[in-house]
Short mmCIF file of C-alpha atoms in Angstrom, two decimals:
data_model
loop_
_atom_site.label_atom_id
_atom_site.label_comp_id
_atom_site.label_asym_id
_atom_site.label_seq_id
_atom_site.Cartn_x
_atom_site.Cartn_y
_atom_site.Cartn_z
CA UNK A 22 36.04 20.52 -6.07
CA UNK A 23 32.32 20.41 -4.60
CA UNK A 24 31.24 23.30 -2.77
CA UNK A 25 31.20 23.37 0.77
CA UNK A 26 28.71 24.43 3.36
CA UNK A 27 31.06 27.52 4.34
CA UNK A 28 31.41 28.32 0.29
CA UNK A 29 27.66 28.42 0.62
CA UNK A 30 27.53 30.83 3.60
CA UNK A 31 29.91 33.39 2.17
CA UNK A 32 28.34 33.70 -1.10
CA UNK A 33 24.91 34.71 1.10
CA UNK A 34 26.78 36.36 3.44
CA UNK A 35 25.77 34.25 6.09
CA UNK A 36 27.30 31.53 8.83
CA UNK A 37 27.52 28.12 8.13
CA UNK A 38 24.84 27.32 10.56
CA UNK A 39 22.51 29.43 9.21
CA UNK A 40 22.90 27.34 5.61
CA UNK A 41 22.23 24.27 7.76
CA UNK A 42 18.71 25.60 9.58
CA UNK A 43 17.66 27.32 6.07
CA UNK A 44 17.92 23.51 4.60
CA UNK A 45 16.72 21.27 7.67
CA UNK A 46 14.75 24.06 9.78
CA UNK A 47 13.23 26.52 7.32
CA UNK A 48 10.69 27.95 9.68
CA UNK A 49 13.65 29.13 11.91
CA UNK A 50 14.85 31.51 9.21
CA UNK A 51 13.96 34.20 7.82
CA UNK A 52 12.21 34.38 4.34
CA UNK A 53 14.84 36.87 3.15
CA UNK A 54 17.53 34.81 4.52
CA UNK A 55 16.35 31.82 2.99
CA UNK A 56 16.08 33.29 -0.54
CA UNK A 57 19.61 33.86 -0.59
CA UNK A 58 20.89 30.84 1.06
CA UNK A 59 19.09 29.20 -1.68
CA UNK A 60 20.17 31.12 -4.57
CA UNK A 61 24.03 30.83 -3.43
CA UNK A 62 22.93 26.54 -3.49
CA UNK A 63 21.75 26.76 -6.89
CA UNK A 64 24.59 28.91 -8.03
CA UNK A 65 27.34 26.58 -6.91
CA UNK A 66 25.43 23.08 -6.85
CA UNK A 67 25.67 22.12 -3.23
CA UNK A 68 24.92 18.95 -2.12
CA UNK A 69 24.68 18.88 1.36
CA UNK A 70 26.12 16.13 3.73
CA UNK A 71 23.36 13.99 5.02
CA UNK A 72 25.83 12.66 7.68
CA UNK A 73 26.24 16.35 8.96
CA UNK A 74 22.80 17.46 8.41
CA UNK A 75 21.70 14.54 10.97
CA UNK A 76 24.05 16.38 13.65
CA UNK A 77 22.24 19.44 13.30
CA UNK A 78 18.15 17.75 12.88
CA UNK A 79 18.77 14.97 14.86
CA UNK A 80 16.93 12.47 12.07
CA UNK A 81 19.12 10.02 9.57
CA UNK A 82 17.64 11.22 6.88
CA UNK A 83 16.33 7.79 6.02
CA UNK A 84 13.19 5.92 6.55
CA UNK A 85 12.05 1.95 6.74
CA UNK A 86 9.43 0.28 4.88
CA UNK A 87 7.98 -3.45 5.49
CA UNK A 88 6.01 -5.34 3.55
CA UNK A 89 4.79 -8.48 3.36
CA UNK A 90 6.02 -9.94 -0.21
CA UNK A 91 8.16 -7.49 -2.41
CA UNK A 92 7.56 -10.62 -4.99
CA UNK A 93 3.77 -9.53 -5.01
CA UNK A 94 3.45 -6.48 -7.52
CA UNK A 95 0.92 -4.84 -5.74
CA UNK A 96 3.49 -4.34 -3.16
CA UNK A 97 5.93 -3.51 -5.75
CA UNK A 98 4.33 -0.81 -6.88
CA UNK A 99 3.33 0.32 -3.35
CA UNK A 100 7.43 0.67 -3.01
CA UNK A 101 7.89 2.99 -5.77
CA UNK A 102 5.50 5.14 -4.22
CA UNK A 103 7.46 5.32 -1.29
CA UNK A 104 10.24 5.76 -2.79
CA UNK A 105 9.16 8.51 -5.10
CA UNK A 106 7.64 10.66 -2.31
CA UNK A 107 11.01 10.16 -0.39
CA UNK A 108 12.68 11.30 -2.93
CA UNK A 109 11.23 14.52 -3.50
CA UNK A 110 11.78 15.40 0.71
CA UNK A 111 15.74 14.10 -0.21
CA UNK A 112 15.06 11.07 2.47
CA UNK A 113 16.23 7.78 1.52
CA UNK A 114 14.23 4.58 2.45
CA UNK A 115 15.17 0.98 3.49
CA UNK A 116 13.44 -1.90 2.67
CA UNK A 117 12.47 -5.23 4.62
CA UNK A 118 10.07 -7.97 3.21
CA UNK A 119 8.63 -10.03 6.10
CA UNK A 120 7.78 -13.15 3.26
CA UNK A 121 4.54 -12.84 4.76
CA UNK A 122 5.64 -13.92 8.04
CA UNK A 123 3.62 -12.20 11.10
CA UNK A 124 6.32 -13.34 13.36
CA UNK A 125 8.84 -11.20 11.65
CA UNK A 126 7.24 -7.78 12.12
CA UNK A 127 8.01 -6.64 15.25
CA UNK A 128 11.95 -7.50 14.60
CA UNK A 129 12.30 -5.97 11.46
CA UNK A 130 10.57 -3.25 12.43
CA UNK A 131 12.71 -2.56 15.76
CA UNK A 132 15.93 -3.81 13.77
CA UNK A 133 15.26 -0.90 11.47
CA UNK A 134 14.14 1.70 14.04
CA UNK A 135 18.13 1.62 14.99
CA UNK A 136 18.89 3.34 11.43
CA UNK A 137 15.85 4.88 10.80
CA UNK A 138 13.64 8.03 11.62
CA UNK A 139 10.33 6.24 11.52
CA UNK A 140 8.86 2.85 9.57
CA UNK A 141 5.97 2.74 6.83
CA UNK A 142 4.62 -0.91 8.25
CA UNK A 143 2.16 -2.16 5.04
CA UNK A 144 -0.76 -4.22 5.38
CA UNK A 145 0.71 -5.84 8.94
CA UNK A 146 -0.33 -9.21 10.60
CA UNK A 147 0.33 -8.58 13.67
CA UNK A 148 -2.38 -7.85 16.67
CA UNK A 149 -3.45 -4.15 17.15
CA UNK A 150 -1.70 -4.77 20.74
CA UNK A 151 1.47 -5.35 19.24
CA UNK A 152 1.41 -2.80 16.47
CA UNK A 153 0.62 -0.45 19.29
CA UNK A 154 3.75 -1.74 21.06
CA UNK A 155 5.92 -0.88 18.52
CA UNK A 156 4.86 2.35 18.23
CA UNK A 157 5.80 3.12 21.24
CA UNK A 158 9.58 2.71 20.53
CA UNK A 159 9.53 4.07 16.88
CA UNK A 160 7.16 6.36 14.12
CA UNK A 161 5.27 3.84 12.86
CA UNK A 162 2.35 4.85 9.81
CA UNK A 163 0.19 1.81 8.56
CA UNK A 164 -1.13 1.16 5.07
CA UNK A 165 -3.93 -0.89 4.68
CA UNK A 166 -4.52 -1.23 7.99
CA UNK A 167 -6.12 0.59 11.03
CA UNK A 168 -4.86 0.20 14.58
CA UNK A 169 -6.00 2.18 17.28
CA UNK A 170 -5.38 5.65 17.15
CA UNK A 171 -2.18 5.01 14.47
CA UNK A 172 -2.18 7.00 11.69
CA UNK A 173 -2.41 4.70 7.97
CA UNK A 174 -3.83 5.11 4.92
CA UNK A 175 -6.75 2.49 4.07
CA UNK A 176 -8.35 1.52 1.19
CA UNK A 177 -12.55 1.34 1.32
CA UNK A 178 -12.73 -2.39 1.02
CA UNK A 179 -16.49 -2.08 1.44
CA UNK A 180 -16.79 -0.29 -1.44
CA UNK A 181 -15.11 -2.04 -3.97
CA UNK A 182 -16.54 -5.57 -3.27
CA UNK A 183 -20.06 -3.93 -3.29
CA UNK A 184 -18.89 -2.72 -6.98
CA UNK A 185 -17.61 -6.31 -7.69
CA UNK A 186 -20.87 -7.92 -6.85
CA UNK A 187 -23.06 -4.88 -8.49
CA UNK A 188 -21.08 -5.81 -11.48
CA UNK A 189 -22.15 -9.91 -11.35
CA UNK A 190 -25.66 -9.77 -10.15
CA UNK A 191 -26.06 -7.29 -12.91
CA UNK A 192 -24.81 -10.11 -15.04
CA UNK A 193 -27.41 -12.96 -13.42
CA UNK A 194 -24.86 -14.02 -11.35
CA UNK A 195 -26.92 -15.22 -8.00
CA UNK A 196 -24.32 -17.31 -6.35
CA UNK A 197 -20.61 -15.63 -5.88
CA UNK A 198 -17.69 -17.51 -4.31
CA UNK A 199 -15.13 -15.97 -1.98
CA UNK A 200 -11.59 -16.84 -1.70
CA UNK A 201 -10.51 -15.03 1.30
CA UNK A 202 -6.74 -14.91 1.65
CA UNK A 203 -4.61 -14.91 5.35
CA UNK A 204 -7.07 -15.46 8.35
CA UNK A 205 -4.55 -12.47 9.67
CA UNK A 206 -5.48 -10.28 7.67
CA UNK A 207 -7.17 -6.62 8.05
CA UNK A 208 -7.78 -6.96 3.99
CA UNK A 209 -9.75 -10.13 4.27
CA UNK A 210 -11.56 -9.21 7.27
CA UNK A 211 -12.97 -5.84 5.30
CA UNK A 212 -13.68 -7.18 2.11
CA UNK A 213 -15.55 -10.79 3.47
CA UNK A 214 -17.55 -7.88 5.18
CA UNK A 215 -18.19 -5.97 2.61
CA UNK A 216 -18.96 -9.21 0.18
CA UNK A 217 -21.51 -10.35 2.95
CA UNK A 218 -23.28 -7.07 2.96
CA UNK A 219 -23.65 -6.51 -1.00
CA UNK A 220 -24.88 -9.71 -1.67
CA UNK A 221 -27.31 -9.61 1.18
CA UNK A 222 -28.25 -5.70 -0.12
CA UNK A 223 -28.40 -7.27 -3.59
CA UNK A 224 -30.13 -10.91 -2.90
CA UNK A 225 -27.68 -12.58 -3.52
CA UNK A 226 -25.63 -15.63 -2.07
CA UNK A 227 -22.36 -15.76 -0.97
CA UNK A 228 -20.22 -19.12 -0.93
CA UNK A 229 -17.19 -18.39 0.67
CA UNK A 230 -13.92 -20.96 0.70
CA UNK A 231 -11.70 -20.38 3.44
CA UNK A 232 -8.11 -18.55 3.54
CA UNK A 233 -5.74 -19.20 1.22
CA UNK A 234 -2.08 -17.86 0.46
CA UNK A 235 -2.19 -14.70 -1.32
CA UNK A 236 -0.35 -16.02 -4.09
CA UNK A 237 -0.71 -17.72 -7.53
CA UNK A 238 -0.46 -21.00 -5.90
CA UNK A 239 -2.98 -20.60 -3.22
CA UNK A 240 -5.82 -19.37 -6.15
CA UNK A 241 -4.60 -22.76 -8.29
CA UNK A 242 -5.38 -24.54 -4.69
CA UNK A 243 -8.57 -22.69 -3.69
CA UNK A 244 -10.12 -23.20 -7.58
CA UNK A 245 -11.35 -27.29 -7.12
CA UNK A 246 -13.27 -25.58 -3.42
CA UNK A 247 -14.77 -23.16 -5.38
CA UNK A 248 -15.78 -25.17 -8.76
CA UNK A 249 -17.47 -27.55 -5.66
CA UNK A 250 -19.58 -24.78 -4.49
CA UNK A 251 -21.41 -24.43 -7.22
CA UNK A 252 -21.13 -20.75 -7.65
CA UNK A 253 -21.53 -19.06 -11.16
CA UNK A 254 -18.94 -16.16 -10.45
CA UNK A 255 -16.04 -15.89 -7.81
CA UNK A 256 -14.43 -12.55 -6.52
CA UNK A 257 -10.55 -13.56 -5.26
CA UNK A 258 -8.57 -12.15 -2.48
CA UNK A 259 -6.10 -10.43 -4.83
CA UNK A 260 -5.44 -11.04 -8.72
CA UNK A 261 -2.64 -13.45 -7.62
CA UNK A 262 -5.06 -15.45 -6.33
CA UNK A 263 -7.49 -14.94 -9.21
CA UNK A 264 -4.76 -15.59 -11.92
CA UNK A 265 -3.94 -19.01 -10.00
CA UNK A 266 -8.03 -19.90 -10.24
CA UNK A 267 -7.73 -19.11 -14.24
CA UNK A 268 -4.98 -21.58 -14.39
CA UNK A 269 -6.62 -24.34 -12.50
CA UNK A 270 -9.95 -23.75 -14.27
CA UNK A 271 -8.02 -23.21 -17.87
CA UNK A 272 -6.37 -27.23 -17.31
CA UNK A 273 -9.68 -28.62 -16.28
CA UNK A 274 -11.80 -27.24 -19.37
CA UNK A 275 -13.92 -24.94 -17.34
CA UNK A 276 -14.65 -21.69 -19.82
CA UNK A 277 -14.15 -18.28 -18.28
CA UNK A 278 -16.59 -16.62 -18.17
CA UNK A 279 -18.66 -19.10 -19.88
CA UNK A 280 -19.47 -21.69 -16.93
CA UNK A 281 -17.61 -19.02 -14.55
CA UNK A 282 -16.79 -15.94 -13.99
CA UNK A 283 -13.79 -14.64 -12.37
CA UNK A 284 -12.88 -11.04 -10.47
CA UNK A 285 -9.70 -9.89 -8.47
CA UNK A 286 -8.50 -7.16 -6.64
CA UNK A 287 -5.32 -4.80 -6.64
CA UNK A 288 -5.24 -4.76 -11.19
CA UNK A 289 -1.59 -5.45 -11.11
CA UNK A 290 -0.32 -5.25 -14.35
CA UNK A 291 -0.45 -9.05 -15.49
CA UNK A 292 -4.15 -8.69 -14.78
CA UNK A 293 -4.62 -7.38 -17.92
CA UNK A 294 -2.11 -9.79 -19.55
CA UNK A 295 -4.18 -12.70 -18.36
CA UNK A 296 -5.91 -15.03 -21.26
CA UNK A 297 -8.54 -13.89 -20.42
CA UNK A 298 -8.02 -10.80 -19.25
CA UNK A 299 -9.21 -9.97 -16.00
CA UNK A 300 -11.38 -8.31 -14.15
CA UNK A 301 -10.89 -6.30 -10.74
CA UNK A 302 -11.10 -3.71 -8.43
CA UNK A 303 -8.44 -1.50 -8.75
CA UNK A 304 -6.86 0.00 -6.13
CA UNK A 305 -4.43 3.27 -6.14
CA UNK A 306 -1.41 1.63 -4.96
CA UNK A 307 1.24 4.20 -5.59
CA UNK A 308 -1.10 7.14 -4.20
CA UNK A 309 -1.13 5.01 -1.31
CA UNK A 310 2.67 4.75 -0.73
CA UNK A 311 3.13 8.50 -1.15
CA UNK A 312 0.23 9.77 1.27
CA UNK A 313 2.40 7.62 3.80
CA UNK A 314 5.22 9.14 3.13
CA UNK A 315 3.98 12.61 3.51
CA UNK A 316 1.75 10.81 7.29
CA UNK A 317 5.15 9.59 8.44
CA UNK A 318 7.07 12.81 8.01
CA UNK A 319 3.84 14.82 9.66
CA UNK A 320 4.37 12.34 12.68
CA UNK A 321 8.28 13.14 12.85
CA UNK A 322 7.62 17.00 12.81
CA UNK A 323 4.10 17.11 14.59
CA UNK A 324 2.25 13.94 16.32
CA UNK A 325 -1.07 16.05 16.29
CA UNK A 326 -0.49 17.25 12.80
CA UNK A 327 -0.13 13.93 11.37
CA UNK A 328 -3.56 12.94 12.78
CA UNK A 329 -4.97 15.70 11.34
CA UNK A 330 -3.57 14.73 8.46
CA UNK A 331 -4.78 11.06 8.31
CA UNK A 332 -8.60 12.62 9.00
CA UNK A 333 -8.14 15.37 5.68
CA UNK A 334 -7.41 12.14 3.56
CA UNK A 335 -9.37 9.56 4.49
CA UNK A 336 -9.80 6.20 2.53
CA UNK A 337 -8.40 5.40 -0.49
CA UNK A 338 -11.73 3.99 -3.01
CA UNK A 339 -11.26 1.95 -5.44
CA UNK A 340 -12.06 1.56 -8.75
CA UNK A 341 -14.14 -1.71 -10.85
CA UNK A 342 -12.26 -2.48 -13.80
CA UNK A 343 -14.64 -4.82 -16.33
CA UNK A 344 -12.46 -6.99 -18.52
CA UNK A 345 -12.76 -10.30 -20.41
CA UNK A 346 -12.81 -13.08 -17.20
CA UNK A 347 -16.62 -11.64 -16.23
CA UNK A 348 -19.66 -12.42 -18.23
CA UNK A 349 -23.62 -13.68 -18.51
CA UNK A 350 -24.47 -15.94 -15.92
CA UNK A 351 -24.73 -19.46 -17.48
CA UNK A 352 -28.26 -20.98 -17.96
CA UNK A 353 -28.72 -23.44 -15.96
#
């Protein structure tokens, strides 16, 4: 038979509700105390009863995270993150995809705050107002996204187009396309700034295309747009999006990086199985699903704490990775 929560107590000579604090409350025990509570678990392999545990903490034991499109891998591995780092604090997590649907935030999020302790809300569409809102009725901690006084884990956008277009003019490139994706969102905004300023730092032009979906199918849409611009090089919303615009270029005979060079962002593995293999801007997607892990269970234990928390890690950079799809300008 398993061993019980009073099997563990009288092999550390202890009460049953001192077992329970030592596990869920350590600070309220003593470090003696908890030295043998937790060599009597070891000894007999107790697993304790998350059901009863809740009585006793007051939490489920379980936490939500929403994204946008568990079908985009950079989202994917955002998730395993999550679900690592929950892992390790024995917390369990549920997950919602919104199908990129702004509407569908705010009810999947309050859905889940009925079973849940607190919600990990990634790279949200909706308003600052209404992310705010929500808060108020549940833990919320963004990723890839800033709102208010929440605390979230960012990436430095900035950065990492100013490395993308570094990376072309140094090639000749003198005209650089944009293919922002969702008008909604906080990604797009950031990194059509960041574009702007590097190519006005760096003299050169930028073309930009509109918002597209973030997908493979809105890069094969936005590719015509940006062969019609003229531009020599074109840095995409996400790889999705630049995988689509190799596709589209690949059927109509247009050499990459020949007459064009191509960059994404996220490097989500089939980056580098793309023909030809691309470059991007890779970002630290898994780090990113752990530090909110670790923010979320700093705002169920200490508000305060958790914004320190936010402060001591800051942005997330990341990193250029130069692969086949960028080259020489063309001369024209």
């Amino acid at each position: 038979m398993a061993a019980t929560i009073r099997d563990v107590a009288r092999l550390a000579g202890v009460s049953p509700s001192t077992v329970s604090r030592a596990q869920s409350l350590p600070g309220m025990v003593n470090a003696a105390t908890r030295a043998r509570v937790a060599a009597a678990v070891e000894q007999l392999g107790y697993e304790p009863n998350r059901a009863a545990r809740g009585l006793i903490t007051g939490r489920t034991g379980t936490i939500g995270l929403v994204v946008p499109d568990l079908a985009n891998p950079f989202f994917a591995s955002l998730t395993k993150g999550v679900q690592a780092r929950a892992r390790h604090h024995d917390v369990a997590v549920f997950v919602a995809d919104t199908d990129e649907d702004p509407a569908a935030e705010a009810g999947l999020v309050r859905a889940l705050s009925k079973q849940v302790d607190g919600v990990v809300l990634c790279s949200p569409r909706a308003s600052d107002a209404e992310l705010e809102a929500i808060a108020q009725d549940t833990a919320v901690v963004l990723v890839n996204r800033t709102a208010g006084g929440l605390p979230g884990v960012t990436y430095d956008n900035e950065d990492g187009m100013r490395q993308a277009v570094a990376h072309l003019v140094a090639l000749g490139h003198r005209r650089v396309a944009w293919v922002g994706g969702p008008a909604t969102s906080w990604s797009t905004q950031h990194r059509g700034v960041g574009l702007r300023a590097a190519a006005e730092a760096l003299q050169a032009e930028l073309a930009p295309v509109g918002n597209f979906a973030p997908t493979y199918e809105g890069g094969m849409a936005a590719a015509d747009q940006v062969v019609a611009t003229g531009a020599t090089a074109v840095v995409a919303y996400n790889d999705l999006v630049a995988i689509g615009l190799l596709a589209r270029l690949h059927s109509r005979g247009i050499s990459v990086p020949g007459d064009l060079s191509v960059v994404g962002v996220d490097d989500i593995a089939m980056s580098r199985m793309a023909r030809p293999a691309l470059t991007t801007v890779r970002l630290p997607k898994q780090e990113a699903g752990r530090i909110a892990v670790e923010l979320l269970l700093a705002v169920l234990d200490d508000p305060d704490a958790a914004q320190g928390q936010r402060l001591k890690h800051g942005e997330l950079h990341g990193e250029l990775i130069v692969r086949d799809s960028t080259g020489p300008a063309p001369q024209k």
